[in-house]
Coordinates of C-alpha atoms and ligand atoms in Angstrom, one line a residue:
M1 CA 23.2 11.9 0.0
R2 CA 20.5 13.9 1.8
V3 CA 17.1 13.4 0.1
L4 CA 13.7 15.0 0.4
A5 CA 10.8 12.7 -0.7
V6 CA 7.2 13.6 -1.4
E7 CA 4.1 11.3 -1.7
S8 CA 0.6 12.6 -2.8
S9 CA -0.8 9.7 -4.9
C10 CA -4.1 9.2 -3.0
D11 CA -5.4 10.7 0.3
E12 CA -2.2 11.3 2.3
T13 CA 0.1 14.3 1.8
A14 CA 3.5 13.1 3.0
A15 CA 7.1 14.2 3.0
A16 CA 10.3 12.6 4.4
V17 CA 13.9 13.4 4.7
A18 CA 16.6 10.8 4.7
D19 CA 20.4 10.7 4.8
G20 CA 21.1 7.8 2.4
R21 CA 19.4 4.8 3.9
R22 CA 18.9 6.5 7.3
L23 CA 15.5 8.1 7.8
L24 CA 15.6 11.5 9.5
S25 CA 11.9 12.5 9.4
S26 CA 8.6 11.3 8.1
V27 CA 5.4 13.5 8.1
V28 CA 2.0 12.3 7.0
S29 CA -1.1 14.5 6.8
S30 CA -4.1 12.3 6.3
Q31 CA -7.3 13.4 4.7
V32 CA -9.3 10.4 6.0
T33 CA -11.9 12.4 7.9
L34 CA -12.5 14.6 4.9
H35 CA -13.5 11.7 2.7
A36 CA -15.3 9.7 5.4
P37 CA -18.8 11.3 4.7
Y38 CA -18.5 10.0 1.0
G39 CA -17.4 6.5 2.0
G40 CA -14.4 6.7 -0.4
V41 CA -11.7 9.1 -1.7
V42 CA -13.2 12.0 -3.8
P43 CA -10.3 12.8 -6.3
E44 CA -11.1 16.5 -6.7
I45 CA -11.3 17.1 -3.0
A46 CA -8.1 15.1 -2.4
A47 CA -6.1 17.1 -5.1
R48 CA -7.3 20.4 -3.7
H49 CA -6.4 19.4 -0.2
H50 CA -2.9 18.2 -1.2
L51 CA -2.3 21.6 -2.8
G52 CA -3.3 23.4 0.4
R53 CA -1.1 21.2 2.6
I54 CA 2.1 20.3 0.7
S55 CA 4.3 23.3 1.6
E56 CA 3.6 22.9 5.3
V57 CA 4.1 19.2 5.3
V58 CA 7.5 19.6 3.5
E59 CA 8.5 22.3 5.9
R60 CA 7.6 20.1 8.9
A61 CA 9.6 17.2 7.4
L62 CA 12.7 19.5 7.0
S63 CA 12.4 21.0 10.5
E64 CA 11.8 17.6 12.2
A65 CA 15.0 16.4 10.4
H66 CA 16.8 19.5 11.8
T67 CA 17.8 20.5 8.3
D68 CA 16.8 22.9 5.5
L69 CA 16.5 23.0 1.7
D70 CA 20.1 24.2 1.4
A71 CA 21.3 20.8 2.7
I72 CA 19.1 18.7 0.4
E73 CA 21.1 17.0 -2.4
G74 CA 18.4 15.0 -4.2
L75 CA 14.6 14.7 -4.6
A76 CA 12.2 11.8 -4.9
V77 CA 8.5 11.9 -5.7
T78 CA 5.8 9.4 -6.3
C79 CA 4.9 9.6 -10.1
G80 CA 2.3 6.8 -10.3
P81 CA 0.2 4.8 -10.1
G82 CA -2.5 6.9 -8.4
L83 CA -5.0 9.7 -8.9
V84 CA -3.5 11.9 -11.6
G85 CA -4.7 15.2 -10.1
C86 CA -3.2 14.2 -6.7
L87 CA 0.1 12.9 -8.2
L88 CA 0.5 16.2 -10.1
V89 CA 0.5 18.2 -6.9
G90 CA 3.6 16.4 -5.6
V91 CA 5.3 16.1 -9.0
N92 CA 4.9 19.8 -9.8
F93 CA 6.0 20.9 -6.3
V94 CA 9.1 18.7 -6.6
R95 CA 9.9 19.7 -10.2
A96 CA 9.8 23.4 -9.2
L97 CA 12.2 22.6 -6.4
A98 CA 14.5 20.7 -8.7
L99 CA 14.6 23.5 -11.2
A100 CA 15.0 26.3 -8.6
R101 CA 17.7 24.5 -6.7
R102 CA 19.3 22.6 -9.6
L103 CA 18.8 19.3 -7.8
P104 CA 18.5 15.8 -9.4
V105 CA 15.0 14.3 -9.0
V106 CA 13.7 10.7 -9.5
G107 CA 10.1 9.6 -10.0
V108 CA 9.3 6.6 -7.9
N109 CA 6.6 4.0 -8.5
H110 CA 4.2 4.0 -5.6
L111 CA 4.3 0.2 -5.4
E112 CA 8.1 0.1 -5.4
G113 CA 7.7 2.5 -2.4
H114 CA 5.5 0.0 -0.6
I115 CA 7.9 -2.8 -1.3
A116 CA 10.9 -0.8 -0.2
S117 CA 9.1 0.0 3.1
G118 CA 10.2 -3.6 4.1
W119 CA 13.8 -2.4 4.3
L120 CA 13.2 0.8 6.3
E121 CA 13.7 -0.9 9.7
T122 CA 15.3 -4.1 8.5
P123 CA 18.1 -2.8 6.2
L124 CA 19.8 -6.2 6.0
L125 CA 16.8 -8.2 4.9
P126 CA 18.2 -10.7 2.4
F127 CA 17.4 -10.9 -1.3
P128 CA 15.6 -12.4 -3.1
A129 CA 12.5 -11.5 -1.2
L130 CA 8.9 -12.3 -1.8
A131 CA 6.8 -9.1 -1.2
L132 CA 3.0 -9.2 -0.6
V133 CA 1.7 -5.7 -1.2
V134 CA -1.9 -5.3 0.0
S135 CA -3.6 -1.9 0.0
G136 CA -6.9 -0.3 -0.9
G137 CA -5.8 0.0 -4.5
H138 CA -3.5 -3.0 -5.0
T139 CA -3.0 -6.6 -4.1
A140 CA 0.0 -8.3 -5.7
L141 CA 2.9 -10.6 -5.0
W142 CA 6.4 -9.6 -6.2
R143 CA 9.7 -11.3 -6.5
V144 CA 12.3 -8.8 -5.5
R145 CA 15.8 -9.8 -6.7
A146 CA 17.3 -6.5 -5.7
F147 CA 16.2 -2.9 -5.5
G148 CA 14.9 -2.0 -8.9
E149 CA 14.5 -5.6 -10.0
Y150 CA 10.9 -6.8 -9.6
R151 CA 8.8 -9.5 -11.2
Q152 CA 5.1 -9.7 -10.5
L153 CA 4.1 -13.2 -9.6
A154 CA 0.4 -12.6 -9.0
R155 CA -2.0 -9.7 -8.8
T156 CA -5.7 -9.1 -8.3
R157 CA -7.8 -9.3 -11.5
D158 CA -10.6 -7.2 -9.9
D159 CA -10.8 -5.6 -6.4
A160 CA -7.9 -5.2 -4.0
A161 CA -8.1 -6.8 -0.6
G162 CA -8.5 -3.5 1.2
E163 CA -11.2 -2.6 -1.2
A164 CA -13.1 -5.8 -0.3
F165 CA -12.9 -4.7 3.4
D166 CA -13.9 -1.1 2.6
K167 CA -16.9 -2.2 0.4
A168 CA -18.2 -4.8 2.9
A169 CA -17.9 -2.2 5.7
K170 CA -19.9 0.3 3.6
M171 CA -22.7 -2.3 3.1
M172 CA -22.9 -2.9 6.8
G173 CA -22.8 0.7 7.7
L174 CA -19.5 0.4 9.6
P175 CA -17.1 3.4 9.9
Y176 CA -14.9 4.5 7.0
P177 CA -12.3 3.2 6.1
G178 CA -13.6 -0.3 6.5
G179 CA -10.3 -2.2 7.0
P180 CA -9.4 -0.9 10.5
A181 CA -13.1 -1.1 11.6
I182 CA -13.4 -4.7 10.5
D183 CA -10.1 -5.6 12.0
R184 CA -11.1 -4.2 15.4
L185 CA -14.5 -5.9 15.4
A186 CA -13.3 -9.2 14.0
S187 CA -11.5 -10.3 17.2
Q188 CA -14.8 -10.4 19.0
G189 CA -16.5 -12.6 16.4
D190 CA -16.6 -16.3 15.3
P191 CA -14.6 -16.7 12.1
R192 CA -16.3 -19.9 11.3
A193 CA -19.9 -18.6 11.6
F194 CA -20.2 -17.7 7.9
A195 CA -18.8 -19.6 4.9
F196 CA -16.8 -17.9 2.1
G197 CA -15.9 -20.3 -0.7
E198 CA -12.3 -20.6 -1.9
V199 CA -11.6 -18.3 -4.9
R200 CA -10.9 -20.4 -8.0
I201 CA -9.2 -18.9 -11.0
K202 CA -8.3 -21.3 -13.7
G203 CA -4.7 -21.6 -14.9
E204 CA -3.7 -18.2 -13.6
A205 CA -1.7 -17.0 -10.6
A206 CA -4.0 -14.3 -9.5
F207 CA -6.1 -12.9 -6.7
S208 CA -9.8 -12.1 -6.9
F209 CA -11.7 -10.3 -4.2
S210 CA -14.8 -9.0 -6.0
G211 CA -16.8 -12.1 -5.0
Y212 CA -16.6 -11.2 -1.3
K213 CA -19.0 -8.2 -1.8
T214 CA -21.7 -10.5 -3.2
A215 CA -21.1 -13.1 -0.6
V216 CA -21.4 -10.5 2.2
R217 CA -24.6 -9.1 0.7
E218 CA -26.0 -12.7 0.5
H219 CA -25.1 -13.6 4.0
M220 CA -26.6 -10.3 5.3
R221 CA -29.9 -11.1 3.4
R222 CA -30.1 -14.7 4.6
A223 CA -29.2 -13.9 8.2
G224 CA -31.4 -10.8 8.3
I225 CA -28.5 -8.5 9.2
E226 CA -29.5 -4.9 8.6
P227 CA -26.9 -2.1 8.0
L228 CA -26.2 0.0 11.1
P229 CA -28.3 3.1 11.4
H230 CA -25.1 5.1 12.0
P231 CA -21.4 4.1 12.1
E232 CA -21.2 4.5 15.9
A233 CA -24.1 2.1 16.5
E234 CA -23.5 -1.1 18.4
P235 CA -23.3 -3.9 15.8
P236 CA -25.3 -7.1 16.5
Q237 CA -23.4 -10.3 17.2
A238 CA -24.3 -11.8 13.8
M239 CA -22.6 -8.8 12.1
V240 CA -19.5 -9.2 14.3
D241 CA -19.4 -12.9 13.3
L242 CA -19.8 -12.0 9.6
V243 CA -16.9 -9.5 9.9
A244 CA -14.7 -12.1 11.6
S245 CA -15.6 -14.6 8.9
L246 CA -14.8 -12.1 6.1
R247 CA -11.4 -11.2 7.7
H248 CA -10.6 -14.9 8.1
A249 CA -11.5 -15.6 4.4
V250 CA -9.5 -12.7 2.9
V251 CA -6.4 -13.5 5.0
R252 CA -6.7 -17.2 4.1
E253 CA -6.8 -16.2 0.4
L254 CA -3.7 -14.0 0.7
L255 CA -1.8 -16.6 2.6
R256 CA -2.7 -19.4 0.1
R257 CA -1.2 -17.5 -2.8
A258 CA 1.8 -16.4 -0.8
R259 CA 2.5 -20.0 0.2
Q260 CA 2.2 -21.1 -3.5
A261 CA 4.6 -18.4 -4.6
L262 CA 7.0 -19.2 -1.9
L263 CA 7.2 -22.9 -2.7
A264 CA 7.7 -22.1 -6.4
D265 CA 10.1 -19.2 -6.0
R266 CA 12.2 -20.1 -2.9
P267 CA 12.9 -16.6 -1.6
R268 CA 15.2 -15.9 1.4
S269 CA 12.8 -13.4 3.0
L270 CA 9.2 -12.2 3.1
V271 CA 7.9 -8.6 3.1
L272 CA 4.3 -7.6 4.0
A273 CA 3.5 -4.1 2.9
G274 CA 0.7 -1.7 2.1
G275 CA -2.2 -0.4 4.2
V276 CA -3.8 -3.8 4.8
A277 CA -0.5 -5.0 6.4
A278 CA -1.9 -3.3 9.5
N279 CA -4.3 -6.2 9.8
R280 CA -3.6 -8.1 12.9
L281 CA -4.7 -11.5 11.7
L282 CA -2.7 -11.1 8.5
R283 CA 0.4 -10.1 10.5
E284 CA 0.1 -13.2 12.7
E285 CA -0.5 -15.6 9.8
I286 CA 2.4 -14.3 7.7
T287 CA 4.7 -14.5 10.8
R288 CA 3.7 -18.1 11.1
L289 CA 4.3 -18.7 7.4
A290 CA 7.8 -17.2 7.6
D291 CA 8.6 -19.3 10.7
E292 CA 7.4 -22.5 9.1
H293 CA 9.7 -21.9 6.1
G294 CA 12.6 -20.5 8.1
L295 CA 12.5 -17.1 6.2
A296 CA 13.5 -13.7 7.4
L297 CA 10.4 -11.4 7.6
A298 CA 9.8 -7.7 7.5
I299 CA 6.5 -6.2 8.4
P300 CA 7.0 -2.4 8.6
P301 CA 5.7 -0.6 11.7
L302 CA 2.1 0.8 11.2
R303 CA 3.3 4.3 10.3
Y304 CA 5.1 2.9 7.2
C305 CA 2.3 0.5 6.2
G306 CA -0.1 3.2 5.0
D307 CA 1.0 5.7 2.4
N308 CA 4.0 7.7 3.5
A309 CA 7.1 9.4 2.0
A310 CA 9.7 7.5 4.0
M311 CA 9.2 4.5 1.7
I312 CA 9.5 6.8 -1.4
A313 CA 12.8 8.1 0.0
R314 CA 14.0 4.5 0.6
A315 CA 13.0 3.5 -3.0
G316 CA 14.4 6.6 -4.6
I317 CA 17.8 6.7 -2.9
E318 CA 19.4 3.9 -5.0
A319 CA 18.6 5.6 -8.3
L320 CA 19.7 9.0 -7.0
E321 CA 23.0 7.7 -5.8
A322 CA 23.5 6.0 -9.1
G323 CA 23.3 9.4 -10.8
V324 CA 19.8 9.0 -12.3
N325 CA 17.9 12.2 -13.0
H326 CA 14.3 12.1 -14.4
L327 CA 13.9 15.9 -14.6
D328 CA 13.2 16.0 -18.4
R329 CA 10.6 13.2 -18.3
L330 CA 9.0 13.6 -14.8
D331 CA 5.3 13.3 -15.1
A332 CA 2.2 11.8 -13.3
F333 CA 0.9 8.4 -14.5
A334 CA -2.5 7.0 -13.4
S335 CA -1.2 3.5 -14.2
L336 CA 2.5 2.6 -14.1
P337 CA 3.6 -1.0 -14.3
L338 CA 6.5 -2.1 -12.2
G339 CA 9.1 -4.7 -13.3
G340 CA 9.3 -7.1 -16.2
P341 CA 9.6 -6.5 -19.9
E342 CA 6.1 -4.9 -20.0
A343 CA 7.2 -2.2 -17.6
E344 CA 10.3 -1.6 -19.6
R345 CA 8.2 -1.1 -22.8
S346 CA 5.7 1.1 -21.1
S347 CA 8.3 3.3 -19.3
R348 CA 10.0 3.8 -22.7
R349 CA 6.6 4.9 -24.1
H350 CA 6.2 7.4 -21.3
R351 CA 9.6 9.0 -21.9
Ligands
KG4_401 O1 -1.8 1.7 1.5 P1 -3.0 2.5 1.9 O2 -2.9 3.5 3.0 O3 -3.6 3.3 0.6 C1 -3.6 2.7 -0.6 O4 -2.6 2.9 -1.4 O5 -4.7 2.1 -0.9 O6 -4.1 1.4 2.2 C2 -5.4 1.7 2.6 C3 -6.2 0.4 2.8 C4 -7.7 0.7 3.0 O7 -8.4 -0.2 2.1 C5 -7.9 0.3 4.4 O8 -9.2 -0.2 4.7 C6 -6.9 -0.8 4.6 O9 -5.8 -0.3 3.9 N1 -6.6 -1.1 6.0 C7 -6.8 -2.2 6.6 C8 -6.4 -2.1 8.0 N2 -5.9 -0.8 8.1 C9 -6.0 -0.2 6.9 N3 -7.3 -3.4 6.2 C10 -7.4 -4.4 7.1 N4 -7.1 -4.3 8.4 C11 -6.5 -3.2 8.9 N5 -6.1 -3.1 10.2
ZN402 ZN1 -0.5 2.8 -1.1

């Protein structure tokens, strides 16, 4: 089945075309430079920009796949979680196509998309898998029994890991977004220069990253590290060391929980997904973890780590091929749980 997929939940306008499980094209138009002056995504600007770009991005995805709308047999679109104004641009665009062309359409959970990105280039990755999804908005561990069968094993109770990087970078005056800037600098610093205590959460399998902001602020104060006068300024060695220590601490925390989940859950494979999966130290450490436990590992190439529509096509194809059609209940949801009885209840409520 030839599928067109659209993603517009945050600050990337993306479209992809796939023939079943085979990806034909993936186009991503990023708004990152637009939001940089604000140090974060401005929802109204993002939504307006999606609206201006979506037709062109879809046309490019079709032409790069050497196909056209007449050949498309099904549609998939991110329906949540995300910024509602942004999600609505993709949802309305795809709904209009579905109506005009009488095509089946499925709404895809953005997190399911990130998880599914693990199978884009490793189609035979064995189930059950343990998926660590780490982005600017989410940090969670999932047990994936099969496509469509997810159980959350742990999630952050406050900030996401990417958010911890972004907020720390903002405090130090480093370029936006903070994650890539911190990753680049960290390799030149001493990861043991500054101490970050282990996060303790009583009786709960959860992540917590909000404490890192306070710790960074405190380290800056004590070591007399001033924010950079402008993002391109040369950072002092103490700042480089602080950045290296922060990256080390965040990655250690992610790995600690992943190892716990792995020992309790005994999966056959590991998936690392989401924007923070671009982090070099995290990639190295998770590779080591998979090797230690003899597990298959999927870390998508960088172009599928950040938000993209290839992952939405991959997640949507199973439902489309099973004959699912969400046309009469397709909508945008700011929050949208995935997996477990809770999700089942809430998706019924949304219908
Ligand atoms: O998945 P994504 O593109 O968007 C969300 O759904 O959030 O993830 C963006 C996040 C940002 O917080 C960004 O700072 C982080 O991913 N990020 C990184 C790296 N590249 C992007 N964090 C750490 N190291 C990187 N190399
Ligand atoms: Zn994302």
